Amino acid sequence: MHKHDLVYLTEDASHDAAIEHINEEAFGPGRHTRAAARIREQGPHDLSLSFICTDDGETIASVRMTPVMAGEVKGHLLGPLAVRPSHKNMGIGRELVRIAVEAARSKGSEAVILVGDPPYYCPLGFERVAYNALAFPGPVDPARVLAVPIAENAHQRLKGIIGWRA
């Protein structure tokens, strides 16, 4: 059994190539056409809330957070979250999500929003957003729009357009 030397770090620009490779491996070329990716194209992600995991110095996973307005909520869009196939099912993705959500909470984010699989994300504190409450810049399955509401009444205010914010 290989001993893993996992270290979680805040992302910096030196990680870009490795993160691009991990995301390409995980999601393929179609990843740029997804509605969440279209939001990410509107402006940069927040490096202070984006994290990587290394194993013996090699970047093997990442999660990014993009500042968004979601209806009346100043929040963050979580994703992409990706882990190299060699390191799947070790809890690394869950830990990256936990770290990112806590960092967003500490920075005053009102909610963390994502488009993802409820069976994976709901045990991590995410809840379904009201059906069709948020208008994405492209098609999404409304049943996969999830959020961790942080601010009071965040769920009720998650109605309207979601897009990048400065």
mmCIF file of C-alpha atoms in Angstrom:
data_model
loop_
_atom_site.group_PDB
_atom_site.id
_atom_site.type_symbol
_atom_site.label_atom_id
_atom_site.label_comp_id
_atom_site.label_asym_id
_atom_site.label_seq_id
_atom_site.Cartn_x
_atom_site.Cartn_y
_atom_site.Cartn_z
ATOM 1 C CA MET A 1 0.000 0.000 0.000
ATOM 2 C CA HIS A 2 1.368 3.375 -1.040
ATOM 3 C CA LYS A 3 1.566 5.976 1.734
ATOM 4 C CA HIS A 4 0.145 9.267 0.573
ATOM 5 C CA ASP A 5 1.624 12.579 1.691
ATOM 6 C CA LEU A 6 -1.432 14.798 1.134
ATOM 7 C CA VAL A 7 -1.087 18.548 1.622
ATOM 8 C CA TYR A 8 -3.871 21.102 1.024
ATOM 9 C CA LEU A 9 -2.760 24.524 -0.194
ATOM 10 C CA THR A 10 -4.261 27.765 -1.459
ATOM 11 C CA GLU A 11 -4.032 27.877 -5.244
ATOM 12 C CA ASP A 12 -1.582 30.225 -6.902
ATOM 13 C CA ALA A 13 -0.727 30.944 -10.545
ATOM 14 C CA SER A 14 2.006 28.278 -10.574
ATOM 15 C CA HIS A 15 -0.709 25.600 -10.326
ATOM 16 C CA ASP A 16 -2.571 26.639 -13.513
ATOM 17 C CA ALA A 17 -1.097 24.041 -15.891
ATOM 18 C CA ALA A 18 -1.604 21.138 -13.479
ATOM 19 C CA ILE A 19 -5.180 22.246 -12.728
ATOM 20 C CA GLU A 20 -5.979 22.531 -16.433
ATOM 21 C CA HIS A 21 -4.661 18.993 -16.960
ATOM 22 C CA ILE A 22 -6.699 17.618 -14.025
ATOM 23 C CA ASN A 23 -9.884 19.303 -15.289
ATOM 24 C CA GLU A 24 -9.287 18.099 -18.856
ATOM 25 C CA GLU A 25 -8.770 14.569 -17.560
ATOM 26 C CA ALA A 26 -11.908 14.719 -15.400
ATOM 27 C CA PHE A 27 -14.352 16.553 -17.680
ATOM 28 C CA GLY A 28 -13.001 16.372 -21.230
ATOM 29 C CA PRO A 29 -13.243 18.982 -23.968
ATOM 30 C CA GLY A 30 -16.982 19.617 -23.430
ATOM 31 C CA ARG A 31 -16.326 21.226 -20.048
ATOM 32 C CA HIS A 32 -16.060 24.714 -21.576
ATOM 33 C CA THR A 33 -19.619 24.619 -22.943
ATOM 34 C CA ARG A 34 -21.364 24.006 -19.617
ATOM 35 C CA ALA A 35 -23.423 26.806 -18.079
ATOM 36 C CA ALA A 36 -21.205 27.018 -14.985
ATOM 37 C CA ALA A 37 -18.133 27.349 -17.222
ATOM 38 C CA ARG A 38 -19.851 30.217 -19.039
ATOM 39 C CA ILE A 39 -20.119 32.060 -15.704
ATOM 40 C CA ARG A 40 -16.447 31.388 -14.985
ATOM 41 C CA GLU A 41 -15.542 32.908 -18.368
ATOM 42 C CA GLN A 42 -17.084 36.228 -17.246
ATOM 43 C CA GLY A 43 -14.259 36.950 -14.790
ATOM 44 C CA PRO A 44 -11.494 35.443 -12.707
ATOM 45 C CA HIS A 45 -11.966 32.990 -9.872
ATOM 46 C CA ASP A 46 -10.991 33.991 -6.329
ATOM 47 C CA LEU A 47 -7.511 32.584 -5.700
ATOM 48 C CA SER A 48 -7.869 33.136 -1.945
ATOM 49 C CA LEU A 49 -10.838 30.701 -1.893
ATOM 50 C CA SER A 50 -9.454 28.175 -4.410
ATOM 51 C CA PHE A 51 -7.421 25.199 -3.229
ATOM 52 C CA ILE A 52 -5.311 22.317 -4.417
ATOM 53 C CA CYS A 53 -4.204 19.040 -2.921
ATOM 54 C CA THR A 54 -0.723 17.687 -3.499
ATOM 55 C CA ASP A 55 0.621 14.196 -2.932
ATOM 56 C CA ASP A 56 4.364 14.128 -2.435
ATOM 57 C CA GLY A 57 4.562 17.530 -4.150
ATOM 58 C CA GLU A 58 2.443 16.631 -7.213
ATOM 59 C CA THR A 59 -0.841 18.536 -7.704
ATOM 60 C CA ILE A 60 -3.517 15.838 -7.783
ATOM 61 C CA ALA A 61 -6.777 17.739 -7.109
ATOM 62 C CA SER A 62 -8.264 21.211 -7.147
ATOM 63 C CA VAL A 63 -11.371 23.223 -6.417
ATOM 64 C CA ARG A 64 -12.032 26.768 -7.559
ATOM 65 C CA MET A 65 -14.440 29.405 -6.279
ATOM 66 C CA THR A 66 -15.779 32.183 -8.497
ATOM 67 C CA PRO A 67 -17.499 35.255 -7.023
ATOM 68 C CA VAL A 68 -21.095 35.511 -8.241
ATOM 69 C CA MET A 69 -24.323 37.384 -7.758
ATOM 70 C CA ALA A 70 -27.085 34.800 -7.573
ATOM 71 C CA GLY A 71 -30.306 36.736 -7.495
ATOM 72 C CA GLU A 72 -29.742 39.035 -4.499
ATOM 73 C CA VAL A 73 -27.063 36.833 -2.925
ATOM 74 C CA LYS A 74 -23.355 37.733 -3.007
ATOM 75 C CA GLY A 75 -21.951 34.248 -3.126
ATOM 76 C CA HIS A 76 -19.422 31.966 -4.735
ATOM 77 C CA LEU A 77 -19.791 29.344 -7.439
ATOM 78 C CA LEU A 78 -17.893 26.206 -6.465
ATOM 79 C CA GLY A 79 -16.179 24.342 -9.253
ATOM 80 C CA PRO A 80 -14.712 22.784 -11.023
ATOM 81 C CA LEU A 81 -13.831 20.205 -8.403
ATOM 82 C CA ALA A 82 -11.586 17.498 -9.830
ATOM 83 C CA VAL A 83 -9.341 14.737 -8.500
ATOM 84 C CA ARG A 84 -6.865 12.682 -10.527
ATOM 85 C CA PRO A 85 -8.157 9.124 -11.160
ATOM 86 C CA SER A 86 -5.215 7.717 -9.186
ATOM 87 C CA HIS A 87 -6.503 9.485 -6.053
ATOM 88 C CA LYS A 88 -10.272 9.059 -6.311
ATOM 89 C CA ASN A 89 -12.335 7.657 -3.423
ATOM 90 C CA MET A 90 -9.867 8.846 -0.794
ATOM 91 C CA GLY A 91 -11.963 11.763 0.533
ATOM 92 C CA ILE A 92 -9.803 14.400 -1.171
ATOM 93 C CA GLY A 93 -12.695 16.025 -3.067
ATOM 94 C CA ARG A 94 -14.840 16.145 0.068
ATOM 95 C CA GLU A 95 -12.002 17.748 2.016
ATOM 96 C CA LEU A 96 -11.425 20.359 -0.709
ATOM 97 C CA VAL A 97 -15.147 21.215 -0.642
ATOM 98 C CA ARG A 98 -15.089 21.512 3.161
ATOM 99 C CA ILE A 99 -12.028 23.798 3.064
ATOM 100 C CA ALA A 100 -13.490 25.985 0.290
ATOM 101 C CA VAL A 101 -16.908 26.378 1.961
ATOM 102 C CA GLU A 102 -15.304 27.287 5.299
ATOM 103 C CA ALA A 103 -13.015 29.805 3.581
ATOM 104 C CA ALA A 104 -16.018 31.372 1.811
ATOM 105 C CA ARG A 105 -17.884 31.540 5.126
ATOM 106 C CA SER A 106 -14.894 33.256 6.765
ATOM 107 C CA LYS A 107 -14.668 35.761 3.904
ATOM 108 C CA GLY A 108 -18.336 36.752 4.280
ATOM 109 C CA SER A 109 -19.862 34.893 1.345
ATOM 110 C CA GLU A 110 -23.652 34.604 1.656
ATOM 111 C CA ALA A 111 -23.853 31.217 -0.092
ATOM 112 C CA VAL A 112 -21.799 28.675 -1.996
ATOM 113 C CA ILE A 113 -23.603 27.514 -5.144
ATOM 114 C CA LEU A 114 -22.821 24.734 -7.615
ATOM 115 C CA VAL A 115 -24.258 22.517 -10.300
ATOM 116 C CA GLY A 116 -23.578 18.950 -9.219
ATOM 117 C CA ASP A 117 -24.755 15.554 -8.071
ATOM 118 C CA PRO A 118 -27.013 15.773 -4.990
ATOM 119 C CA PRO A 119 -25.938 12.340 -3.630
ATOM 120 C CA TYR A 120 -22.331 13.583 -3.478
ATOM 121 C CA TYR A 121 -22.858 17.183 -2.357
ATOM 122 C CA CYS A 122 -25.892 17.039 -0.035
ATOM 123 C CA PRO A 123 -23.996 15.079 2.662
ATOM 124 C CA LEU A 124 -21.435 17.922 2.520
ATOM 125 C CA GLY A 125 -24.046 20.521 3.543
ATOM 126 C CA PHE A 126 -25.504 21.482 0.173
ATOM 127 C CA GLU A 127 -29.258 21.787 -0.325
ATOM 128 C CA ARG A 128 -31.356 21.987 -3.462
ATOM 129 C CA VAL A 129 -32.113 25.504 -4.668
ATOM 130 C CA ALA A 130 -35.769 26.138 -5.503
ATOM 131 C CA TYR A 131 -36.588 24.625 -8.893
ATOM 132 C CA ASN A 132 -35.648 27.037 -11.728
ATOM 133 C CA ALA A 133 -34.969 29.846 -9.220
ATOM 134 C CA LEU A 134 -31.613 30.773 -10.784
ATOM 135 C CA ALA A 135 -31.186 31.623 -14.460
ATOM 136 C CA PHE A 136 -27.827 30.379 -15.766
ATOM 137 C CA PRO A 137 -26.205 31.543 -19.043
ATOM 138 C CA GLY A 138 -27.033 28.210 -20.624
ATOM 139 C CA PRO A 139 -29.042 25.084 -19.900
ATOM 140 C CA VAL A 140 -28.726 23.370 -16.527
ATOM 141 C CA ASP A 141 -30.689 20.611 -14.853
ATOM 142 C CA PRO A 142 -32.533 22.555 -12.100
ATOM 143 C CA ALA A 143 -32.454 19.467 -9.859
ATOM 144 C CA ARG A 144 -28.637 19.724 -9.796
ATOM 145 C CA VAL A 145 -28.461 23.380 -8.662
ATOM 146 C CA LEU A 146 -27.354 23.223 -5.039
ATOM 147 C CA ALA A 147 -26.234 25.694 -2.391
ATOM 148 C CA VAL A 148 -24.864 25.977 1.109
ATOM 149 C CA PRO A 149 -26.817 28.941 2.477
ATOM 150 C CA ILE A 150 -24.556 30.918 4.811
ATOM 151 C CA ALA A 151 -26.333 34.242 5.321
ATOM 152 C CA GLU A 152 -29.779 34.514 6.854
ATOM 153 C CA ASN A 153 -32.561 34.137 4.263
ATOM 154 C CA ALA A 154 -30.026 33.208 1.560
ATOM 155 C CA HIS A 155 -32.300 30.500 0.160
ATOM 156 C CA GLN A 156 -35.210 32.920 -0.269
ATOM 157 C CA ARG A 157 -32.956 35.446 -2.028
ATOM 158 C CA LEU A 158 -31.498 32.875 -4.478
ATOM 159 C CA LYS A 159 -33.894 33.914 -7.242
ATOM 160 C CA GLY A 160 -32.949 35.545 -10.535
ATOM 161 C CA ILE A 161 -29.877 35.674 -12.723
ATOM 162 C CA ILE A 162 -26.559 34.164 -11.659
ATOM 163 C CA GLY A 163 -23.408 35.745 -13.017
ATOM 164 C CA TRP A 164 -19.859 36.763 -12.182
ATOM 165 C CA ARG A 165 -19.329 39.716 -9.837
ATOM 166 C CA ALA A 166 -16.259 41.827 -9.167
#
